[in-house]
Coordinates of C-alpha atoms in Angstrom, one line a residue:
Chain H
X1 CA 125.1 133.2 107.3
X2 CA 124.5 131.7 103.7
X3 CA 123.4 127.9 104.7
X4 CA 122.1 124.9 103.1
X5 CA 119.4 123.2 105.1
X6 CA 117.9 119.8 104.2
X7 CA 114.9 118.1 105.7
X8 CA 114.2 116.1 107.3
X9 CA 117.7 114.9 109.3
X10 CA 116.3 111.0 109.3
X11 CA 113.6 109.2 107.7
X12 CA 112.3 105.8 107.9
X13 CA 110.5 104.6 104.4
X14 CA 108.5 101.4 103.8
X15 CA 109.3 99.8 100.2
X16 CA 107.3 101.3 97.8
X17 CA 105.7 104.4 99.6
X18 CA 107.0 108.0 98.3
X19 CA 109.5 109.9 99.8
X20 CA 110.3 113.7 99.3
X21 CA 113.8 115.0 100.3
X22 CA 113.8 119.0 100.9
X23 CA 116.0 121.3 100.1
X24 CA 116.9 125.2 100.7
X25 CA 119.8 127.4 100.4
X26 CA 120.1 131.3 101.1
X27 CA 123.6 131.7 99.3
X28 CA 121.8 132.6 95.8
X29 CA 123.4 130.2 94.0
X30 CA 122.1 129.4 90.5
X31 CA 123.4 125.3 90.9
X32 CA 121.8 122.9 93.4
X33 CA 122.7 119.2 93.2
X34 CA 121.5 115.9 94.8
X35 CA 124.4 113.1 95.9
X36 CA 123.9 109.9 97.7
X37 CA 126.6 108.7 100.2
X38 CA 127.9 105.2 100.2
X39 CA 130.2 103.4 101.5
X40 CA 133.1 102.3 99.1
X41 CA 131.1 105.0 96.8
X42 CA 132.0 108.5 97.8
X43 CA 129.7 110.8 96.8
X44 CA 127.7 110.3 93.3
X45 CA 125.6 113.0 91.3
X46 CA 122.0 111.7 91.1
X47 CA 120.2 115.1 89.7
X48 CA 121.2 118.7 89.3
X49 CA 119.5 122.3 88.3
X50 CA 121.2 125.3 86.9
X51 CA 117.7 127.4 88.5
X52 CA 114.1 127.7 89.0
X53 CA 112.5 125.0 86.9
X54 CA 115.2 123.3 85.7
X55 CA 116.1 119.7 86.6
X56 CA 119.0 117.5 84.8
X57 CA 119.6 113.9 85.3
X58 CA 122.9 113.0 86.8
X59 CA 125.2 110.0 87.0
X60 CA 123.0 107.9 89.2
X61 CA 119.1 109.2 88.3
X62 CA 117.0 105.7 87.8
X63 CA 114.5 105.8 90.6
X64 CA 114.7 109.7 91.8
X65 CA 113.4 112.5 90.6
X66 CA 114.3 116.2 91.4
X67 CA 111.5 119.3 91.7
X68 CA 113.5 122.9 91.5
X69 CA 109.8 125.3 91.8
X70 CA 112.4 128.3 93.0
X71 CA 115.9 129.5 93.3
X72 CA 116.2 128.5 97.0
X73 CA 114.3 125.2 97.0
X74 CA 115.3 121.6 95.4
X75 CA 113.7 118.8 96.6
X76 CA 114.5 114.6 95.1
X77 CA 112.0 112.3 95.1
X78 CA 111.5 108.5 95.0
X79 CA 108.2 107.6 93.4
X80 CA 108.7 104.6 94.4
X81 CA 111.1 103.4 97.3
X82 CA 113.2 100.5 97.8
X83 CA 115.6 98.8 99.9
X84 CA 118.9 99.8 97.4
X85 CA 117.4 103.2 98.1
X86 CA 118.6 103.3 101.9
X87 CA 121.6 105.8 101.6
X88 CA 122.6 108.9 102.9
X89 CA 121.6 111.8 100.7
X90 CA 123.6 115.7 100.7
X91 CA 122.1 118.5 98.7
X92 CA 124.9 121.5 97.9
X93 CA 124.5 124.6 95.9
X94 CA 127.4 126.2 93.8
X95 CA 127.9 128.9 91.4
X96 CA 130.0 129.2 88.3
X97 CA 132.7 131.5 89.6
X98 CA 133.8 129.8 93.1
X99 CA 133.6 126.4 91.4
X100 CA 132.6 124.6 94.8
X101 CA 130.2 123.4 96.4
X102 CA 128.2 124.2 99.8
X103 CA 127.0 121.1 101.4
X104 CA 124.0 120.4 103.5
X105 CA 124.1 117.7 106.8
X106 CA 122.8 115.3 104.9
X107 CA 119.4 113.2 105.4
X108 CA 119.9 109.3 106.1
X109 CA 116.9 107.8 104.5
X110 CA 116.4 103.8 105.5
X111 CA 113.8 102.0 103.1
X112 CA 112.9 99.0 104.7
Chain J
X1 CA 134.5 110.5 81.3
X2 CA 136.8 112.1 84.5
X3 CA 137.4 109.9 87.7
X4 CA 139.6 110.6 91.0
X5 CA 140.7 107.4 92.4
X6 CA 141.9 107.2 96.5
X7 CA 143.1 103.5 97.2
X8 CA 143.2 104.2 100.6
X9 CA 139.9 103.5 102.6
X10 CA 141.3 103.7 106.4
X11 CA 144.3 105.6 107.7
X12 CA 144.9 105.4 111.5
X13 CA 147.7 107.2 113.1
X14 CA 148.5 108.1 116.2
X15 CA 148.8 112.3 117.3
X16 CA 152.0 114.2 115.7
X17 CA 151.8 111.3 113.3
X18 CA 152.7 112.4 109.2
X19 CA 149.7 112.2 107.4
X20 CA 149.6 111.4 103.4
X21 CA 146.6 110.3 101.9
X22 CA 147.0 109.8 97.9
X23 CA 144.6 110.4 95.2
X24 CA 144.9 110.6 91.6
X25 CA 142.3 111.9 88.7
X26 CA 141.8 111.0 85.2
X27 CA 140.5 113.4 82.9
X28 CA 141.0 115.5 79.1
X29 CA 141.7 118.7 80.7
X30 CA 144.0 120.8 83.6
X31 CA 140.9 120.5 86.1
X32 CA 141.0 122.6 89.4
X33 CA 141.3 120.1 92.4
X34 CA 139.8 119.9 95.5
X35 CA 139.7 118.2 98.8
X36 CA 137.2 118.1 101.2
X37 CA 136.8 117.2 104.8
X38 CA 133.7 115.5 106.1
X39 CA 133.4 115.2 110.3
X40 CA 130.3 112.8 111.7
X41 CA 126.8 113.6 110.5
X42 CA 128.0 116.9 109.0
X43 CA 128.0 117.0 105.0
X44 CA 131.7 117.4 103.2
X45 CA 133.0 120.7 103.6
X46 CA 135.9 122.7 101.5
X47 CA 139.2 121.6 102.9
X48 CA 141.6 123.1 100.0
X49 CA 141.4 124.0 96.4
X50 CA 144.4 123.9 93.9
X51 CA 144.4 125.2 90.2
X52 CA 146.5 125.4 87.5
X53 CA 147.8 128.3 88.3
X54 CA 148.6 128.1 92.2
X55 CA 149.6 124.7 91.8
X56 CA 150.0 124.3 95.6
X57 CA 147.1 124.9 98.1
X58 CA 147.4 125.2 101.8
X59 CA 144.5 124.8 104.4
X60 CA 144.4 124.5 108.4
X61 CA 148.4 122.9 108.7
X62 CA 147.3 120.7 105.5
X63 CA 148.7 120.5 101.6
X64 CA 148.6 119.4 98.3
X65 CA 150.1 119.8 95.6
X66 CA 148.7 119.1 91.8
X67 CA 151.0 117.2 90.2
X68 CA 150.3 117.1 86.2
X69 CA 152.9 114.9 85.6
X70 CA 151.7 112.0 87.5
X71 CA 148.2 113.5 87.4
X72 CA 147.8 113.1 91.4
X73 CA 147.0 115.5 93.8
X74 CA 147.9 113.9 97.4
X75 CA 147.1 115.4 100.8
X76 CA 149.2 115.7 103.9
X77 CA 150.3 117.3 106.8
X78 CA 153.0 117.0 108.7
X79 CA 151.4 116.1 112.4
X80 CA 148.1 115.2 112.9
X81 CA 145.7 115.7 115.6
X82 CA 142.9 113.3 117.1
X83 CA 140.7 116.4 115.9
X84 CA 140.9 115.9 112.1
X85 CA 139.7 112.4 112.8
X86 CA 137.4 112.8 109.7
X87 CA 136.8 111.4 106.0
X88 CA 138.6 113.1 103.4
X89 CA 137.7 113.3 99.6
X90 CA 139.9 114.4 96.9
X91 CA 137.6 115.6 93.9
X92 CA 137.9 117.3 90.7
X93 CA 135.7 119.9 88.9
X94 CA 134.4 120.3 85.7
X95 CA 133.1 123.2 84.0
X96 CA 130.3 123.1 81.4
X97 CA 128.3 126.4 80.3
X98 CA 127.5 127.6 83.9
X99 CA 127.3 124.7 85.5
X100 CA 130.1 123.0 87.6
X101 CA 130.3 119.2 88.0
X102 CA 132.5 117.7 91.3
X103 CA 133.1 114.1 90.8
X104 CA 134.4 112.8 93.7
X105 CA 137.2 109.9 94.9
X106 CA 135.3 107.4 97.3
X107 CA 137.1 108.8 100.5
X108 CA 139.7 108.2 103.5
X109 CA 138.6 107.8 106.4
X110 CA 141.4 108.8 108.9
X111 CA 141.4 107.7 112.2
X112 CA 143.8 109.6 114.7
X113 CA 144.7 107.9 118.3
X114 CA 145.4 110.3 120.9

């Protein structure tokens, strides 16, 4: 069954350490996408990628960055982590024609 | 730039209860509208999609129906179980090149007592 799996399900950060959020999905979609989760928030874009090698900033980029190295895999990353950083974060995958998205479970990242 | 707006952070009900929960987008075009459903530690899934052309979507006892007039697109169902318990996001989608954008309301959060 196509899925989108994200790793890992929790993670703990100290304030300025590094953090790498995985992603993979086995639908074959072209689009994969970042969102954080807040409360009050709903869900807001940080990056995207249309495929392999491509990365776009979204609504919400300062602080992350995004690594697409292959159609299945998009990972975010925060260089440098901080408190405002402690979210929930989903990664989904989409394609042009069905118009929505497929979402992961989500990893719940707490910088303290 | 497009927004979906839901006023309503909490709904709780009781069961066979009428559900409504309201949402309405702002944006230059007819956009295709969603809502999705999102149950504890699980990440949003598709609840219903409406277009232009259908108008009216139905999903699972629930419906919407996109309103152009009063640009809103509100959920409901007629009697609610303690099993959709669950956030709900209304969202819209917009379509650039080959990429799709969802920008999404900030959610519902429904509550059903059994």
């Amino acid at each position: 069954e196509a899925a989108v799996t994200q790793s890992p399900r929790n993670k703990v950060a100290v304030t300025g350490g590094k953090v790498t959020l995985s992603c993979n999905q086995t639908n074959n979609h072209n689009n994969m996408y970042w969102y954080r989760q807040d409360t009050g928030h709903g869900l807001r874009l940080i990056h995207y990628s249309y495929g392999a090698g491509s990365t776009e900033k979204g609504d919400i980029p300062d602080g992350y960055k995004a690594s697409r190295p292959s159609q299945e895999n998009f990972s975010l990353i925060l260089e440098l982590a901080t408190p405002s950083q402690t979210s929930v974060y989903f990664c989904a995958s989409g394609d042009r024609e069905r118009s929505d998205y497929t979402f992961g479970s989500g990893t719940r990242l707490l910088v303290i | 730039g497009d927004s979906v707006t839901q006023k309503q952070g909490q709904v709780t009900l009781s069961e066979d209860d009428f559900l409504f929960i309201n949402c309405t987008y702002s944006t230059t075009t007819y956009p295709t509208l969603f809502w999705y459903v999102q149950y504890p530690g699980q990440g949003p899934q598709l609840l219903l999609k409406v277009t232009t052309a259908n108008n009216k979507g139905i999903s699972r006892g629930f419906e919407a129906t996109y309103d152009k007039g009063t640009t809103s697109f509100h959920l409901q169902k007629a009697s609610v179980q303690e099993s959709d318990s669950a956030v709900y996001f209304c969202a819209l989608v917009k379509v650039s090149g080959s990429f799709n954008k969802l920008t999404f309301g900030a959610g519902t959060r429904l509550a059903v007592c059994p």
